[in-house]
């Protein structure tokens, strides 16, 4: 795994094993140098989710605490404190589910695999593009690096009006790349959704054949050879059936296959997986780079990106450096003195106590902000026709599932949930940390107002909207 | 494959047949018998010195014990006394023992010991399979004046507590016989000196036994639980022992070491002869020196004739190499006369054998048992054949996919006489794409919600609910419980569906697609790795073996229940299940598949006789021929449940009017009808069926027909024709019949040696033409005959017959034919060619089947309750 962070330059010059050709950007980019009229900047909205949240007391520390990595971007962000999502509470369910479902929707879940309503990005998409996006564009791009899958809202954060997911989750960098830049064909399965699901079936089949050819196989040598032969044929079948047959003209080269666990193996029954910071960061940054590239090249304008799921189950290991200094040495299982799910990072949230130093939780939250900042900087690197960066021109809503990791107090858990937004091309205030003291639903509807969506409101139809004008310019 | 597994297997086979541990057998009433069934380890302390205590069970070389401090023990032949600090332990984990107990869920430990004193505590370790003072699978210890057994289960702690103890003062410093035995239900008993003294329920199963633990005597592995005393015998079994067995073992006494040693040497001699010498003689000598050829009047296929010698004198003189003419001629490369001389390794084997006594364990060396390595090749995993796949889908999800499966799956090709021969069931891209497409089609036709409701009422996607549903569906489709990694994989599919906004039914459908493509669905996965010896198969493996052998499909719920509660492998349950399954119509279907493949009836689909020669041929007759043979087989095998050899002379058949006309018989009405042939001498028995007779082609070749009888009915062996020989069939002509052509070949010096062994087998069929019609004269007016003689393999002389009907009676009465039927059914059932490795077990199956009547169900019943099905030869694995 490459520990060196993947800079945009690295990506663009095809170094570090990820070859994306420079000429591609020059030809496909919509924007020329120098400011041009604002109308050339498209309306875009993305939801950016990170798992487990930041306990409200830590948010109050501003950029001196776990928000430190966001400090270089402080002028580009409006950080909102005291945003409550209590209305998202689903009885008997903790915030890993209902709080996560409420992120960007402000509604409780509606069943196992549906949110209670549309997410911000999708409402804006439908309002601005009622007849659909320009041809060839990916309507909604959903991606993420995450390892907890038991419920959808833990990791998917774009929902249609009926609460159904707005697209297929791309959990491998290569999947996301193919969704954006590939032209795919699959016999009997014309749509890419079907293809993805068929692929998940095949992934499961391949894993089983691998098991019976591996060291733990119960089979003798002749039988193993036979199964290995079968596995080879499956791979050949996979290549012929599922491999990207062609790319869009001038598209970059595909990234290498991910070496991390995905699919079922990424969440072994909620017991968690072992992962190093280097592995996590490398995979996420490649995902973030590709997602940013998709925005830069105007292949996508709406969607969501997830960095670690709600109630994430990982046992992280590795030294964490920031700003040239070592922040912490992650070793969750050893530090918890536990294995399985009890040795995972999310236990730090369960154990949060404002009277303690919460050192491990702080380090985890700090690291998450660092990775969120990585994606934001990627978007800030590219200047658009109006002279502002993509980050400035885009509505980016950042949130999470809870304001406190302890499940024994619903009110505390669903209060003070971290939120941040970008300026969305001058529509919202930035450069502040604001105690908005409002419901998430009101904040979201105010955002919709600001984005020019006047005829659609989230939440109950009869409820009186209480605009949070303070966030608007 | 290493030498170890085969040698061990032969030794085991010997144990099973001759009761290696059954000292006293054959001496009726002299001494009680002991059972060797389920014996995993046996230590008789026979060796008077050394640092190793040998495991005499003959299974599991890894279970020899090593004495850490030899100065702390006193050894005599038959006992070992611990007088100081030591540990007597296996060097490697006793995985074989642990897994064997896990498979059967039963266990017995037998000891003959003399404790040094009655106040040892700890408990002091008499025998232990453990890691340290707190982690064990099983430990027998001395706790003061009591014996204490800690048997770990899923309901005890890792220390095997609560333990099972004998009463206070039950342990005294005297020679004591103790047996601890625990059955599958958890009932544990301790017998002291043949009498039950303790009985207790020890609930749970040994599923959590740790495979890394080692067996030890005299101490804990942590060396802090020393036991002082004398060992006379220790035996460990993977089954419970009955009260009567316990009494017998007690009565047999502790000093049986010498009997075991003698038996071990016998077993080694058997191994040497059957592994090394018999194949060598079969390969190099028997073509000229078998019972029928007897060149130089020497028959090397039988013990008495071989040792008696030939016209030049004694061929083999035990212990006297210089006087053994066989050795002299081979050492000088004078023999074999025609063929390559023996290589140095073969000569060395022969030399050692003669020098060590020329022990001969077989009544007769049957050359066919040694063909192609004698079945000693690797054990291949069995892919489901197309037919099995169709049946498995039908049973598992209730969908008939036969039409599509037969269209898009590649055909299974015939190898060694059957199309289910595992080594030949390979896979190609077309299989993979077909399995994927068929899985789609199957799922499309299913009512997924209804199917899922069979297993769970919940429709939630949560870990708990969806996990439970997948586990239950997996159990049903994959013929055994899912492992965690499998569940995780399938769970990944459902989360992917959920993440794509899919519904419950869609998730179920995709999981089913994956299950239908799983290696555990498409193959019969079994545990094949072990210590190179033969292990009992797991309960679910046994359920699958039985169902695919008897039904050609997956186990039903009753069989799965018996596997789940661990009772299937117990003899009574096994026999009852076999009987139940044989009463099911699926058993009939499977038997017809056997008949179809054994007789190669699929060949009839492509029968295209020369229209000029057979202008009246109606292609529909081919189907009628097939129907005749299969209906006939079904009546003999199932309706009559007659000895299967009755196939050769049963006086009836089933004909359509078209086929009756083809045979020249008066039609008895429309449709398929039963014809009594008792007054039709030309008909009656399989070999008078056109389906079989057409095997010789238009010319009714005696070569082809004779070879069919030799190979497929008599299990005979014949060398391939030498290269360059013209094998073009010789057509009949005026004055020259097929028999004349055959006699010409038989009289030819170059050809006759072999042709005389098989062409006469077809003489009795001469009056039947290439399509099975009966004639007195051929198309040239040549008069045809039906007399001849048949030489059964192993017989010295051919048996004459004057009519075809007499030939059929000879075949029906032939022991060789009956034996062949058992072998063929066993081969088809196991999906692999069988040979010397399985010969002894097949002999047991055959004998039992014949004792019960020799019908097809009798053979199947004996087979599925035999070690051929109950055990698997593992491959040595680190």
Coordinates of C-alpha atoms in Angstrom, one line a residue, chain B residues 277-652:
Chain B
X277 CA 4.2 -58.1 -5.1
X278 CA 0.7 -58.8 -6.4
X279 CA 0.7 -55.7 -8.7
X280 CA 4.2 -56.7 -9.9
X281 CA 3.1 -60.3 -10.7
X282 CA -0.1 -59.0 -12.3
X283 CA 1.8 -56.6 -14.5
X284 CA 4.7 -58.8 -15.6
X285 CA 3.8 -62.5 -15.2
X286 CA 0.1 -63.4 -15.3
X287 CA -0.5 -62.9 -19.0
X288 CA 1.4 -66.2 -19.5
X289 CA 1.2 -67.7 -16.0
X290 CA -2.4 -67.4 -14.9
X291 CA -4.7 -70.3 -14.3
X292 CA -5.8 -70.6 -17.9
X293 CA -2.5 -69.9 -19.7
X294 CA -0.1 -71.8 -17.3
X295 CA 2.9 -71.6 -19.6
X296 CA 5.5 -74.0 -18.4
X297 CA 2.7 -75.4 -16.2
X298 CA 3.2 -72.5 -13.9
X299 CA 0.3 -70.6 -12.4
X300 CA 1.4 -67.5 -10.5
X301 CA -2.0 -66.2 -9.8
X302 CA -2.8 -68.5 -6.9
X303 CA -0.9 -69.2 -3.8
X304 CA -0.9 -73.0 -3.9
X305 CA 0.0 -73.2 -7.6
X306 CA 2.6 -70.5 -7.4
X307 CA 4.4 -72.1 -4.5
X308 CA 4.1 -75.6 -6.0
X309 CA 6.0 -74.4 -9.1
X310 CA 5.9 -75.5 -12.8
X311 CA 7.5 -78.1 -15.0
X312 CA 11.0 -76.7 -14.3
X313 CA 10.6 -76.9 -10.5
X314 CA 9.8 -74.6 -7.6
X315 CA 9.4 -71.0 -8.7
X316 CA 9.2 -69.5 -5.2
X317 CA 10.9 -71.0 -2.1
X318 CA 10.3 -68.9 1.0
X319 CA 13.4 -67.4 2.5
X320 CA 15.6 -69.1 -0.1
X321 CA 16.3 -66.7 -2.9
X322 CA 18.9 -69.0 -4.6
X323 CA 16.4 -71.8 -4.9
X324 CA 13.6 -69.7 -6.3
X325 CA 13.5 -70.1 -10.1
X326 CA 11.2 -67.1 -10.4
X327 CA 13.9 -64.9 -8.9
X328 CA 16.6 -66.5 -11.0
X329 CA 14.8 -65.9 -14.3
X330 CA 13.8 -62.4 -13.4
X331 CA 17.2 -61.4 -12.1
X332 CA 18.7 -62.6 -15.3
X333 CA 16.1 -60.8 -17.3
X334 CA 15.0 -64.1 -18.9
X335 CA 11.5 -63.3 -17.8
X336 CA 9.2 -61.8 -18.8
X337 CA 9.8 -63.5 -22.1
X338 CA 7.8 -61.0 -24.0
X339 CA 8.0 -57.6 -22.5
X340 CA 10.3 -55.3 -20.6
X341 CA 12.4 -56.7 -17.8
X342 CA 11.7 -55.7 -14.3
X343 CA 13.4 -52.5 -13.2
X344 CA 15.8 -52.4 -10.2
X345 CA 13.2 -51.3 -7.8
X346 CA 10.8 -54.1 -8.7
X347 CA 13.5 -56.6 -8.5
X348 CA 14.5 -55.3 -5.0
X349 CA 10.9 -55.7 -3.9
X350 CA 10.6 -59.2 -5.2
X351 CA 13.9 -60.1 -3.6
X352 CA 13.0 -58.7 -0.2
X353 CA 9.6 -60.5 -0.3
X354 CA 11.1 -63.9 -1.0
X355 CA 13.8 -63.4 1.6
X356 CA 11.3 -62.4 4.2
X357 CA 9.2 -65.5 3.8
X358 CA 7.2 -64.9 0.6
X359 CA 4.0 -64.3 2.6
X360 CA 1.0 -64.7 0.3
X361 CA -2.3 -63.2 1.5
X362 CA -4.7 -63.5 -1.4
X363 CA -6.5 -66.5 -2.6
X364 CA -6.0 -65.3 -6.1
X365 CA -4.4 -62.3 -7.7
X366 CA -7.0 -60.8 -9.8
X367 CA -5.2 -58.7 -12.5
X368 CA -8.1 -56.4 -13.0
X369 CA -7.6 -55.0 -9.5
X370 CA -4.2 -53.7 -10.5
X371 CA -5.1 -52.0 -13.7
X372 CA -4.2 -48.3 -13.9
X373 CA -2.5 -48.4 -10.5
X374 CA -5.2 -50.3 -8.7
X375 CA -7.3 -47.4 -7.8
X376 CA -4.4 -45.8 -5.9
X377 CA -4.6 -42.4 -7.6
X378 CA -5.7 -39.2 -5.9
X379 CA -9.3 -38.8 -4.7
X380 CA -11.0 -36.2 -6.9
X381 CA -13.8 -34.0 -5.9
X382 CA -17.0 -34.9 -7.6
X383 CA -18.8 -32.3 -9.6
X384 CA -22.5 -32.9 -10.0
X385 CA -23.2 -34.5 -13.3
X386 CA -25.8 -32.8 -15.5
X387 CA -28.4 -35.3 -14.3
X388 CA -27.4 -34.8 -10.7
X389 CA -27.5 -31.0 -11.2
X390 CA -31.1 -31.2 -12.5
X391 CA -32.2 -33.4 -9.6
X392 CA -30.4 -31.3 -7.1
X393 CA -32.1 -28.1 -8.3
X394 CA -35.5 -29.9 -8.3
X395 CA -35.1 -31.1 -4.8
X396 CA -33.6 -27.9 -3.4
X397 CA -35.8 -25.2 -4.9
X398 CA -38.6 -27.2 -6.7
X399 CA -37.8 -26.0 -10.2
X400 CA -37.5 -28.3 -13.2
X401 CA -34.6 -27.0 -15.2
X402 CA -33.9 -30.2 -17.1
X403 CA -34.6 -28.9 -20.6
X404 CA -32.4 -25.8 -20.3
X405 CA -29.7 -27.6 -18.4
X406 CA -29.4 -30.3 -21.0
X407 CA -29.4 -27.7 -23.7
X408 CA -26.6 -25.4 -22.4
X409 CA -24.5 -27.5 -20.0
X410 CA -21.8 -29.5 -21.7
X411 CA -22.4 -33.2 -21.7
X412 CA -20.5 -35.3 -19.2
X413 CA -18.2 -37.6 -21.0
X414 CA -17.8 -41.3 -20.4
X415 CA -14.7 -42.5 -18.7
X416 CA -13.9 -45.9 -17.3
X417 CA -17.4 -47.0 -18.3
X418 CA -19.4 -44.3 -16.6
X419 CA -20.0 -40.6 -17.1
X420 CA -19.8 -39.7 -13.4
X421 CA -16.1 -40.6 -13.1
X422 CA -14.8 -37.8 -10.9
X423 CA -11.5 -37.2 -12.6
X424 CA -13.2 -36.7 -15.9
X425 CA -15.8 -34.2 -14.6
X426 CA -13.8 -31.1 -15.5
X427 CA -15.0 -27.6 -16.1
X428 CA -14.7 -25.1 -18.9
X429 CA -15.9 -21.6 -19.6
X430 CA -19.1 -23.0 -21.0
X431 CA -19.9 -24.7 -17.6
X432 CA -19.4 -21.4 -15.8
X433 CA -21.5 -19.4 -18.1
X434 CA -24.2 -22.1 -18.1
X435 CA -24.3 -22.3 -14.3
X436 CA -24.7 -18.5 -14.2
X437 CA -27.4 -18.5 -16.8
X438 CA -29.2 -21.4 -15.2
X439 CA -29.1 -19.8 -11.8
X440 CA -30.8 -16.7 -13.4
X441 CA -33.5 -18.9 -15.0
X442 CA -34.1 -20.9 -11.9
X443 CA -34.5 -17.7 -9.8
X444 CA -36.8 -16.1 -12.4
X445 CA -39.2 -19.1 -12.1
X446 CA -39.3 -19.1 -8.3
X447 CA -41.7 -17.4 -6.0
X448 CA -39.0 -15.9 -4.0
X449 CA -41.1 -14.6 -1.2
X450 CA -42.8 -17.9 -0.8
X451 CA -39.5 -19.7 -0.8
X452 CA -38.0 -17.4 1.8
X453 CA -41.0 -17.9 4.1
X454 CA -40.1 -21.5 4.4
X455 CA -37.0 -20.5 6.3
X456 CA -37.9 -17.2 8.0
X457 CA -40.9 -14.9 8.4
X458 CA -38.8 -11.8 8.7
X459 CA -38.2 -9.7 5.7
X460 CA -35.6 -7.4 7.3
X461 CA -32.2 -6.7 6.0
X462 CA -30.5 -6.6 9.4
X463 CA -27.6 -8.8 10.2
X464 CA -29.6 -10.9 12.6
X465 CA -32.7 -11.5 10.4
X466 CA -31.1 -11.7 7.0
X467 CA -28.2 -13.7 8.5
X468 CA -30.7 -16.2 9.8
X469 CA -32.5 -16.5 6.5
X470 CA -29.3 -17.0 4.5
X471 CA -28.1 -19.6 7.0
X472 CA -31.3 -21.6 6.7
X473 CA -31.4 -21.3 2.9
X474 CA -27.7 -22.1 2.7
X475 CA -28.2 -25.2 4.8
X476 CA -30.9 -26.4 2.4
X477 CA -29.1 -25.7 -0.8
X478 CA -25.5 -26.5 0.2
X479 CA -26.3 -29.7 2.1
X480 CA -24.8 -28.5 5.3
X481 CA -24.3 -25.6 7.6
X482 CA -22.7 -22.4 6.3
X483 CA -19.4 -21.3 7.7
X484 CA -19.0 -17.7 8.9
X485 CA -17.0 -16.7 5.8
X486 CA -19.7 -17.9 3.6
X487 CA -22.5 -16.2 5.5
X488 CA -20.5 -13.0 5.3
X489 CA -20.1 -13.3 1.5
X490 CA -23.8 -13.8 1.0
X491 CA -24.6 -11.0 3.4
X492 CA -22.5 -8.8 1.2
X493 CA -25.0 -9.5 -1.7
X494 CA -28.0 -8.5 0.4
X495 CA -26.4 -5.3 1.5
X496 CA -25.4 -4.5 -2.1
X497 CA -29.0 -5.0 -3.1
X498 CA -30.2 -2.9 -0.3
X499 CA -27.7 -0.2 -1.1
X500 CA -29.1 -0.2 -4.6
X501 CA -32.6 0.3 -3.3
X502 CA -33.6 -3.3 -4.0
X503 CA -36.4 -5.1 -2.3
X504 CA -36.3 -8.2 -0.1
X505 CA -37.3 -10.6 -2.9
X506 CA -34.6 -9.2 -5.1
X507 CA -32.0 -9.8 -2.3
X508 CA -33.2 -13.4 -1.9
X509 CA -33.0 -14.0 -5.6
X510 CA -29.4 -12.8 -5.9
X511 CA -28.4 -14.8 -2.8
X512 CA -30.0 -17.9 -4.4
X513 CA -28.1 -17.2 -7.7
X514 CA -24.9 -17.2 -5.7
X515 CA -25.8 -20.3 -3.8
X516 CA -26.6 -22.1 -7.0
X517 CA -23.1 -21.2 -8.3
X518 CA -21.4 -22.1 -5.1
X519 CA -18.7 -24.8 -5.2
X520 CA -20.6 -26.4 -2.4
X521 CA -23.7 -26.7 -4.6
X522 CA -21.9 -27.7 -7.8
X523 CA -19.5 -30.1 -6.2
X524 CA -19.7 -32.6 -3.4
X525 CA -17.2 -31.0 -1.1
X526 CA -15.7 -33.2 1.5
X527 CA -12.9 -32.9 3.9
X528 CA -10.0 -34.7 2.2
X529 CA -7.0 -33.5 4.2
X530 CA -5.8 -35.3 7.2
X531 CA -2.9 -37.5 8.2
X532 CA -3.0 -39.7 5.1
X533 CA -5.1 -42.4 6.7
X534 CA -8.7 -43.3 6.4
X535 CA -11.1 -41.1 8.5
X536 CA -14.8 -41.4 9.1
X537 CA -16.7 -39.0 6.9
X538 CA -18.6 -36.2 8.6
X539 CA -22.3 -36.6 9.2
X540 CA -23.4 -34.2 6.5
X541 CA -20.8 -35.7 4.1
X542 CA -22.3 -39.0 4.9
X543 CA -25.8 -37.7 4.2
X544 CA -24.8 -36.5 0.8
X545 CA -22.9 -39.6 0.0
X546 CA -25.9 -41.7 0.7
X547 CA -28.4 -39.6 -1.1
X548 CA -26.3 -39.2 -4.2
X549 CA -25.5 -42.9 -4.3
X550 CA -29.0 -44.1 -3.7
X551 CA -31.0 -41.3 -5.3
X552 CA -28.7 -39.3 -7.4
X553 CA -29.8 -36.2 -5.7
X554 CA -29.4 -34.2 -2.4
X555 CA -30.3 -35.4 1.1
X556 CA -33.9 -34.9 2.1
X557 CA -34.9 -33.3 5.4
X558 CA -35.0 -36.6 7.3
X559 CA -31.5 -37.4 6.3
X560 CA -30.3 -33.9 7.1
X561 CA -32.0 -34.1 10.5
X562 CA -30.2 -37.3 11.2
X563 CA -26.9 -35.7 10.2
X564 CA -27.7 -32.6 12.3
X565 CA -28.3 -34.6 15.5
X566 CA -25.2 -36.7 14.8
X567 CA -27.1 -40.0 14.7
X568 CA -26.7 -40.9 11.0
X569 CA -23.4 -42.7 11.3
X570 CA -24.6 -45.0 14.1
X571 CA -25.1 -48.5 12.6
X572 CA -28.8 -48.8 13.4
X573 CA -29.8 -45.4 12.0
X574 CA -27.6 -45.9 9.0
X575 CA -29.2 -49.2 8.2
X576 CA -32.7 -47.8 8.8
X577 CA -32.0 -44.7 6.6
X578 CA -30.6 -46.9 3.8
X579 CA -33.7 -49.1 3.9
X580 CA -36.0 -46.1 3.8
X581 CA -34.1 -44.5 0.9
X582 CA -34.1 -47.7 -1.1
X583 CA -37.9 -47.8 -0.8
X584 CA -38.2 -44.4 -2.4
X585 CA -38.9 -44.2 -6.2
X586 CA -35.8 -42.0 -6.6
X587 CA -33.7 -45.1 -5.9
X588 CA -35.3 -46.8 -8.9
X589 CA -34.5 -43.8 -11.1
X590 CA -30.9 -43.9 -10.0
X591 CA -30.6 -47.6 -10.7
X592 CA -31.8 -47.1 -14.2
X593 CA -29.0 -44.5 -14.6
X594 CA -26.6 -47.2 -13.6
X595 CA -28.0 -49.7 -16.1
X596 CA -28.0 -47.1 -18.8
X597 CA -24.3 -46.3 -18.3
X598 CA -23.1 -49.7 -17.5
X599 CA -24.6 -51.0 -20.7
X600 CA -23.9 -47.8 -22.6
X601 CA -27.5 -47.5 -23.7
X602 CA -27.0 -43.9 -24.8
X603 CA -25.2 -45.4 -27.7
X604 CA -28.6 -46.4 -29.1
X605 CA -29.4 -42.7 -29.9
X606 CA -26.8 -42.8 -32.6
X607 CA -27.5 -46.2 -34.0
X608 CA -27.4 -45.9 -37.8
X609 CA -27.3 -49.3 -39.4
X610 CA -26.4 -49.6 -43.1
X611 CA -29.7 -49.1 -44.9
X612 CA -28.6 -51.5 -47.7
X613 CA -28.0 -54.2 -45.1
X614 CA -31.0 -53.5 -42.9
X615 CA -33.6 -51.9 -45.2
X616 CA -36.4 -52.6 -42.6
X617 CA -34.7 -50.6 -39.8
X618 CA -37.0 -48.1 -38.2
X619 CA -35.0 -45.6 -36.0
X620 CA -37.8 -45.8 -33.5
X621 CA -36.7 -49.3 -32.7
X622 CA -33.6 -47.9 -31.1
X623 CA -35.8 -46.2 -28.5
X624 CA -37.8 -49.4 -28.1
X625 CA -34.6 -51.3 -27.5
X626 CA -33.6 -48.9 -24.7
X627 CA -37.0 -49.1 -23.2
X628 CA -36.9 -52.9 -23.3
X629 CA -33.7 -53.2 -21.4
X630 CA -34.5 -50.5 -18.8
X631 CA -38.0 -51.9 -18.1
X632 CA -36.6 -55.4 -17.9
X633 CA -33.8 -54.2 -15.5
X634 CA -36.4 -52.4 -13.3
X635 CA -38.5 -55.5 -12.9
X636 CA -35.6 -57.7 -12.1
X637 CA -34.0 -55.2 -9.7
X638 CA -37.1 -53.8 -8.0
X639 CA -40.3 -55.6 -8.8
X640 CA -38.8 -59.1 -8.3
X641 CA -35.9 -57.9 -6.2
X642 CA -34.2 -61.0 -7.6
X643 CA -30.5 -61.7 -7.4
X644 CA -29.2 -59.2 -10.0
X645 CA -27.5 -62.0 -11.9
X646 CA -31.0 -63.0 -13.0
X647 CA -30.6 -60.3 -15.5
X648 CA -28.9 -62.8 -17.6
X649 CA -31.5 -65.5 -17.9
X650 CA -34.8 -64.0 -16.8
X651 CA -37.5 -65.4 -19.1
X652 CA -39.4 -62.3 -19.9

